[in-house]
């Protein structure tokens, strides 16, 4: 049994929230440049240039890449041999979000409820997903998620007879219909299988997968590649103004489901694919 | 990079009608920020026949909720938010003199009809380029609804604010035309 103080988790959340919002990683930048070369539309190419220039300014001046610094979606993988000390875990995560969003000059975008729409003022609460895993470490991942791309999320309970072709059509249609709204070129997260609540979480987890990394299962890896190709034929292009690069990548997270079901969820990330992690 | 047209805000009807989809523009002058909650309030004021916090005639509204400004900065990161959420409100504002809107993503048929009827233009700013765009905002001051925080209405002084004419006053729509041009099959 190893003791981990929740204060360390809180500090990690604070630091990652600021870093992820202001710094697009080297891998993402390189990948981005590679995709920019595929763009044929003059407007699209100029948009790519502006996005790269924007990333440079944000990194150098430590200001957010995008003003929508998002909901703080926090994934915690907690080793089962860890004993958390120092207070309430949820409070600690929220305190990290509160400090990160205040001290990092990040926008506070969270409302107390969806109808009365009063801002909580400090971007809390975080949206926390906890997984208990073997070991004695804690992995903290913060994935700030913007509202514009989140609004383009889709879920459908397909009939099992619709199979993988039904899934592909649904995913391509979701991205095509989203058009310029989610700030393309987007990253496409696809969740397959599970009960209703799980398929959406899988789609979100898919957005954490590094750009360019293929599914470990060759079948799904081929589906990812086909989806990327089909999505980039829709013509939506950078910012929806027409072009060859509508998506940067497509990731699928698949899993078990009921004999009667074929659930699919699509979660989109804008071109600023922001997330960061720390292992404690 | 093709030529950038210089635009002054507020805008005249003639200036609006000269713009065509695909034109790259640099906007200078005074624009106003308003997004979801502010639009709801502005339209409620119009319905009640009350004065708005700024003069709509010739005005340009930027759909934005900026991040907080760091010390020494006029404004924080300030890119556009998705425009379709303002679609239910924009026609009423266009009918009362709004000449320009800056946002991202396509607009409804109702908005486009109002734009043709009254002469208004819709500019696309690059979503997710908030750090870059903030450089063109030289001054920002809250003039209404400070309790809305990021959603408050701000008067912004801008210089060469970079944008693209996405929907013009003649019914042109780059979201449709651009996609059509680059679509392959299906």
XYZ file of C-alpha atoms in Angstrom:
466
model
C 0.000 0.000 0.000
C 1.364 3.388 -1.084
C 0.011 6.654 0.233
C -0.757 9.404 -2.268
C -1.805 12.805 -1.032
C -4.799 14.208 -2.906
C -2.996 17.573 -2.844
C -0.551 16.156 -5.391
C -3.469 15.155 -7.610
C -4.920 18.646 -7.183
C -1.612 20.254 -8.201
C -1.381 17.970 -11.239
C -4.884 18.959 -12.352
C -4.013 22.653 -11.966
C -0.779 22.389 -13.911
C -2.120 20.203 -16.726
C -5.213 22.393 -17.186
C -3.016 25.421 -17.872
C -0.427 23.570 -19.940
C -2.936 21.693 -22.095
C -4.865 24.872 -22.844
C -1.821 26.905 -23.875
C 0.577 24.424 -25.437
C -0.157 22.212 -28.398
C 2.347 19.351 -28.179
C 5.274 18.859 -30.588
C 3.750 15.643 -31.906
C 0.441 17.403 -32.625
C 2.212 20.304 -34.376
C 4.241 17.949 -36.569
C 1.172 15.904 -37.422
C -0.686 19.108 -38.177
C 2.001 20.266 -40.617
C 1.895 16.898 -42.345
C -1.866 17.184 -42.846
C -1.548 20.811 -44.003
C 0.498 19.588 -46.976
C -2.494 17.546 -48.127
C -4.726 20.591 -48.256
C -5.432 21.813 -51.783
C -7.825 24.673 -51.076
C -5.990 28.049 -50.948
C -8.329 29.226 -48.191
C -7.793 25.944 -46.365
C -4.022 26.332 -46.565
C -4.212 29.850 -45.186
C -6.368 28.604 -42.332
C -3.775 25.932 -41.543
C -1.096 28.646 -41.478
C -3.175 30.739 -39.099
C -3.739 27.758 -36.818
C 0.000 27.070 -36.673
C 0.779 30.736 -36.045
C -1.881 30.739 -33.349
C -0.289 27.710 -31.667
C 3.089 29.468 -31.712
C 1.706 32.650 -30.105
C -0.218 30.663 -27.496
C 2.852 28.651 -26.537
C 5.236 31.624 -26.383
C 2.929 33.935 -24.483
C 1.211 31.234 -22.443
C -2.245 32.322 -23.468
C -4.971 29.839 -24.368
C -4.940 28.372 -27.881
C -8.702 28.910 -27.905
C -10.855 31.142 -25.696
C -13.075 28.144 -25.020
C -10.841 26.543 -22.440
C -13.533 23.991 -21.979
C -15.092 21.748 -19.428
C -12.406 20.154 -17.305
C -12.816 16.473 -18.137
C -10.546 14.571 -15.749
C -9.634 10.898 -16.055
C -8.108 9.278 -12.980
C -6.552 5.839 -13.118
C -5.968 4.895 -9.506
C -3.846 1.892 -8.622
C -5.675 -0.474 -6.290
C -2.676 -0.470 -3.944
C -2.924 3.297 -3.479
C -4.285 4.762 -0.263
C -5.458 8.311 -0.869
C -4.800 10.656 2.065
C -5.117 14.363 2.758
C -8.830 14.883 2.125
C -11.679 14.344 -0.295
C -10.537 13.346 -3.807
C -13.350 15.156 -5.645
C -12.730 18.347 -3.667
C -9.032 18.101 -4.503
C -9.686 17.756 -8.232
C -12.124 20.664 -8.181
C -9.619 22.761 -6.254
C -7.073 22.009 -8.976
C -9.531 23.119 -11.647
C -10.407 26.261 -9.675
C -6.753 27.261 -9.284
C -5.767 26.319 -12.832
C -8.578 28.271 -14.456
C -8.032 31.324 -12.242
C -4.241 31.428 -12.231
C -3.942 30.451 -15.902
C -6.392 33.143 -17.125
C -8.628 30.422 -18.546
C -12.291 31.064 -19.291
C -14.940 29.916 -16.843
C -17.567 28.178 -18.933
C -19.496 25.986 -16.502
C -23.115 26.628 -15.544
C -24.856 25.315 -12.394
C -27.537 23.721 -14.538
C -28.502 23.625 -18.183
C -31.816 25.505 -17.895
C -31.324 28.342 -15.425
C -27.806 28.873 -16.774
C -25.991 30.569 -13.899
C -22.204 30.417 -14.165
C -20.412 28.727 -11.258
C -17.667 31.327 -11.653
C -14.649 29.054 -11.301
C -15.146 26.407 -14.001
C -15.960 23.737 -11.417
C -17.140 21.107 -11.116
C -14.748 18.952 -13.063
C -16.234 15.975 -14.887
C -14.347 13.102 -13.330
C -14.022 9.538 -14.596
C -12.303 7.125 -12.224
C -10.883 3.760 -13.135
C -9.329 1.422 -10.581
C -6.319 -0.342 -12.089
C -3.575 -2.671 -10.795
C -0.517 -1.080 -9.205
C 0.301 1.718 -6.799
C 0.369 4.781 -9.021
C -2.172 7.424 -9.965
C -2.464 8.643 -13.551
C -4.091 12.030 -13.936
C -5.342 13.084 -17.384
C -7.003 16.439 -17.997
C -8.787 16.922 -21.308
C -10.324 20.399 -21.604
C -13.330 20.016 -23.916
C -14.875 22.869 -25.860
C -18.611 23.311 -26.233
C -18.726 23.922 -29.986
C -17.325 20.526 -30.854
C -19.143 18.800 -27.986
C -22.460 20.017 -29.413
C -21.783 17.975 -32.550
C -21.689 14.673 -30.609
C -23.979 11.939 -31.886
C -25.362 8.664 -30.525
C -27.357 5.997 -32.291
C -28.574 2.557 -31.348
C -28.043 0.793 -34.670
C -29.655 -2.518 -35.473
C -27.079 -5.314 -35.323
C -27.981 -6.099 -38.966
C -26.582 -2.695 -39.979
C -23.117 -3.916 -39.002
C -19.871 -2.109 -39.675
C -21.246 -0.430 -42.825
C -24.003 1.143 -40.729
C -21.370 2.382 -38.301
C -19.234 3.876 -41.056
C -22.153 5.684 -42.680
C -23.261 7.066 -39.328
C -19.803 8.395 -38.444
C -19.210 10.008 -41.867
C -22.670 11.572 -41.770
C -22.070 12.956 -38.268
C -18.882 14.725 -39.358
C -20.382 15.949 -42.650
C -23.455 17.366 -40.915
C -21.319 19.063 -38.284
C -19.721 21.064 -41.122
C -17.736 24.037 -39.900
C -19.294 24.071 -36.427
C -16.770 21.924 -34.497
C -13.739 23.832 -35.918
C -12.456 21.324 -38.455
C -10.062 19.735 -39.164
C -11.454 17.638 -36.335
C -10.338 14.593 -34.429
C -13.092 11.973 -34.509
C -13.672 9.755 -31.484
C -15.888 6.731 -32.074
C -17.244 4.572 -29.259
C -18.616 1.143 -30.082
C -20.441 -1.224 -27.761
C -21.414 -1.141 -24.141
C -24.492 0.151 -22.376
C -25.668 3.674 -23.272
C -23.460 5.518 -20.778
C -20.367 3.505 -21.653
C -20.418 4.004 -25.413
C -20.252 7.783 -24.988
C -17.336 7.487 -22.582
C -15.538 5.257 -25.079
C -15.970 7.931 -27.757
C -14.445 10.500 -25.422
C -11.567 8.185 -24.459
C -10.879 7.729 -28.177
C -10.010 11.441 -28.333
C -7.111 10.868 -25.933
C -5.341 8.504 -28.333
C -2.261 10.091 -29.966
C -2.757 11.374 -33.523
C -1.638 8.823 -36.077
C -1.860 5.854 -33.700
C -3.958 2.998 -35.091
C -6.245 0.614 -33.243
C -4.404 -2.467 -31.953
C -6.991 -4.678 -33.660
C -6.194 -4.813 -37.407
C -9.898 -4.948 -38.289
C -10.675 -1.706 -36.464
C -7.403 -0.138 -37.621
C -8.558 -0.630 -41.216
C -11.951 0.857 -40.360
C -10.235 3.930 -38.879
C -8.244 4.418 -42.052
C -11.267 3.998 -44.278
C -13.279 6.442 -42.181
C -10.524 9.055 -42.348
C -10.397 8.720 -46.123
C -14.167 8.942 -46.516
C -14.476 11.910 -44.141
C -11.780 13.748 -46.072
C -13.767 13.267 -49.274
C -16.758 15.179 -47.901
C -15.188 18.490 -48.924
C -16.037 20.169 -45.580
C -12.407 21.218 -45.168
C -10.689 23.532 -42.680
C -13.324 25.584 -40.832
C -15.999 24.135 -43.108
C -15.069 26.506 -45.948
C -14.168 23.699 -48.345
C -11.077 21.554 -48.661
C -9.465 18.144 -48.507
C -8.669 17.962 -44.804
C -11.839 17.694 -42.741
C -10.453 15.320 -40.101
C -6.928 14.932 -38.735
C -7.573 11.415 -37.507
C -10.232 8.899 -36.475
C -9.933 6.710 -33.384
C -12.230 3.853 -32.412
C -12.573 2.406 -28.931
C -14.588 -0.781 -29.175
C -15.897 -3.111 -26.498
C -18.490 -5.707 -25.505
C -22.216 -5.156 -25.953
C -25.579 -6.911 -25.522
C -26.800 -9.465 -28.115
C -29.607 -7.095 -29.140
C -27.509 -3.957 -29.579
C -25.034 -2.112 -31.773
C -24.543 1.231 -30.046
C -22.299 3.858 -31.650
C -21.267 7.243 -30.293
C -19.315 9.994 -32.018
C -17.457 12.677 -30.074
C -15.557 15.353 -31.990
C -12.554 17.366 -30.951
C -11.612 20.591 -32.675
C -8.222 20.923 -34.361
C -6.707 21.922 -31.011
C -6.600 18.454 -29.559
C -5.872 19.414 -25.999
C -5.002 17.010 -23.227
C -2.172 16.221 -20.896
C -1.297 13.669 -18.275
C 0.922 13.112 -15.250
C 1.736 9.957 -13.324
C 2.032 10.263 -9.561
C -1.717 34.844 -49.780
C -4.359 36.692 -51.766
C -5.144 40.335 -51.252
C -6.760 41.418 -48.000
C -9.603 43.938 -48.277
C -9.646 46.653 -45.632
C -13.020 47.017 -43.954
C -14.126 49.684 -41.490
C -16.668 49.008 -38.741
C -19.357 50.226 -38.347
C -20.190 49.430 -41.975
C -22.187 51.194 -44.647
C -24.674 49.417 -46.861
C -22.421 50.012 -49.886
C -19.413 48.473 -48.146
C -21.470 45.408 -47.259
C -22.714 44.916 -50.804
C -19.221 45.180 -52.283
C -18.125 42.041 -50.425
C -18.276 38.609 -52.019
C -17.788 35.157 -50.541
C -14.157 34.117 -50.353
C -12.921 37.708 -49.880
C -10.264 37.958 -47.203
C -10.752 41.007 -45.022
C -9.017 42.932 -42.270
C -11.611 44.670 -40.105
C -10.698 47.875 -38.290
C -12.834 50.105 -36.111
C -15.393 49.334 -33.426
C -17.215 46.030 -33.084
C -19.319 44.583 -30.265
C -19.072 41.162 -28.677
C -22.245 39.228 -27.961
C -23.002 35.530 -27.751
C -25.842 33.314 -26.541
C -27.043 34.990 -23.347
C -26.469 38.547 -24.619
C -28.376 37.851 -27.844
C -31.331 36.602 -25.834
C -31.337 39.842 -23.838
C -30.872 42.105 -26.877
C -33.843 40.566 -28.646
C -35.953 40.803 -25.476
C -35.178 44.540 -25.384
C -36.253 44.899 -29.025
C -39.512 43.051 -28.299
C -40.199 45.397 -25.379
C -39.351 48.418 -27.527
C -36.483 49.457 -25.263
C -33.064 50.911 -26.151
C -30.138 48.578 -26.766
C -26.777 49.044 -25.021
C -25.214 50.085 -28.345
C -26.376 51.548 -31.659
C -27.267 48.714 -34.050
C -27.185 50.912 -37.170
C -24.248 49.754 -39.272
C -22.890 47.697 -36.396
C -20.762 44.568 -36.502
C -21.280 41.917 -33.813
C -18.576 39.398 -32.965
C -19.827 36.099 -31.522
C -17.192 35.685 -28.844
C -16.735 35.079 -25.142
C -13.086 35.950 -24.516
C -10.826 34.340 -21.957
C -9.712 36.687 -19.142
C -6.973 39.149 -20.116
C -3.525 38.651 -18.676
C -2.070 41.788 -17.069
C -0.957 44.167 -19.820
C -3.204 42.560 -22.441
C -6.384 44.189 -23.806
C -8.182 40.876 -23.925
C -7.517 37.188 -23.445
C -7.755 34.538 -26.137
C -10.714 35.633 -28.282
C -11.719 33.393 -31.176
C -15.241 32.991 -32.561
C -17.920 30.759 -31.103
C -20.273 28.642 -33.258
C -22.781 30.933 -34.933
C -25.859 28.758 -35.496
C -26.829 29.218 -31.858
C -27.392 32.902 -32.645
C -29.590 32.081 -35.667
C -32.877 32.461 -33.762
C -31.887 36.023 -32.793
C -29.894 37.421 -35.734
C -32.775 38.244 -38.135
C -34.362 40.633 -35.608
C -31.028 42.441 -35.200
C -30.375 42.547 -38.964
C -33.822 44.080 -39.509
C -32.789 46.878 -37.139
C -29.513 47.814 -38.758
C -26.948 45.119 -37.892
C -24.627 44.999 -40.918
C -21.973 42.467 -40.036
C -21.541 39.325 -37.952
C -18.313 37.488 -37.179
C -18.436 33.863 -36.095
C -17.775 30.336 -37.270
C -19.877 27.705 -39.005
C -22.913 27.924 -41.281
C -26.107 29.934 -40.791
C -29.813 29.163 -41.203
C -31.938 29.991 -44.244
C -33.817 32.573 -42.157
C -30.603 34.409 -41.344
C -29.447 34.292 -44.954
C -32.805 35.636 -46.157
C -32.600 38.523 -43.695
C -29.043 39.236 -44.852
C -30.139 39.510 -48.486
C -33.259 41.503 -47.654
C -31.577 44.110 -45.446
C -27.981 43.926 -46.670
C -25.700 42.242 -44.150
C -22.526 40.184 -44.338
C -21.254 37.232 -42.310
C -17.535 36.847 -41.728
C -15.862 33.610 -40.682
C -13.010 34.028 -38.249
C -10.773 31.021 -37.680
C -12.212 29.023 -34.806
C -9.546 27.942 -32.383
C -7.213 30.788 -33.362
C -8.097 32.828 -30.283
C -4.520 33.717 -29.381
C -3.776 35.039 -32.881
C -7.052 36.943 -33.195
C -6.608 38.573 -29.773
C -3.630 40.463 -31.225
C -5.976 42.453 -33.464
C -8.171 43.528 -30.526
C -6.551 46.671 -29.175
C -9.101 47.589 -26.539
C -12.061 45.825 -24.955
C -14.466 47.300 -22.455
C -17.626 45.803 -20.995
C -20.610 48.026 -21.792
C -23.480 45.753 -20.727
C -24.340 42.664 -18.689
C -21.106 42.364 -16.675
C -22.812 39.666 -14.600
C -22.606 37.389 -17.643
C -18.815 37.221 -17.317
C -17.341 35.956 -20.586
C -20.757 36.507 -22.187
C -20.951 40.228 -21.325
C -21.288 42.712 -24.198
C -17.943 44.354 -24.933
C -17.072 47.306 -27.118
C -13.922 46.273 -28.961
C -11.506 48.425 -30.914
C -9.947 46.262 -33.601
C -7.213 46.673 -36.186
C -6.954 44.360 -39.180
C -9.064 41.684 -37.545
C -8.543 38.694 -39.898
C -11.656 37.100 -41.395
C -13.126 35.622 -44.567
C -16.460 36.556 -46.141
C -18.380 33.303 -45.670
C -21.921 34.472 -46.515
C -22.524 37.652 -48.493
C -25.489 39.978 -49.011
C -26.167 38.447 -52.418
C -27.044 34.959 -51.205
C -23.565 33.482 -51.652
C -22.584 30.853 -49.086
C -18.987 29.628 -48.983
C -19.932 26.758 -46.648
C -22.016 25.289 -49.464
C -19.861 26.365 -52.404
C -16.542 25.385 -50.812
C -17.763 21.956 -49.804
C -19.246 21.340 -53.238
C -15.960 22.286 -54.879
C -13.873 19.833 -52.870
C -16.300 16.954 -52.380
C -15.288 13.671 -53.983
C -18.071 11.186 -54.846
C -20.930 10.316 -52.430
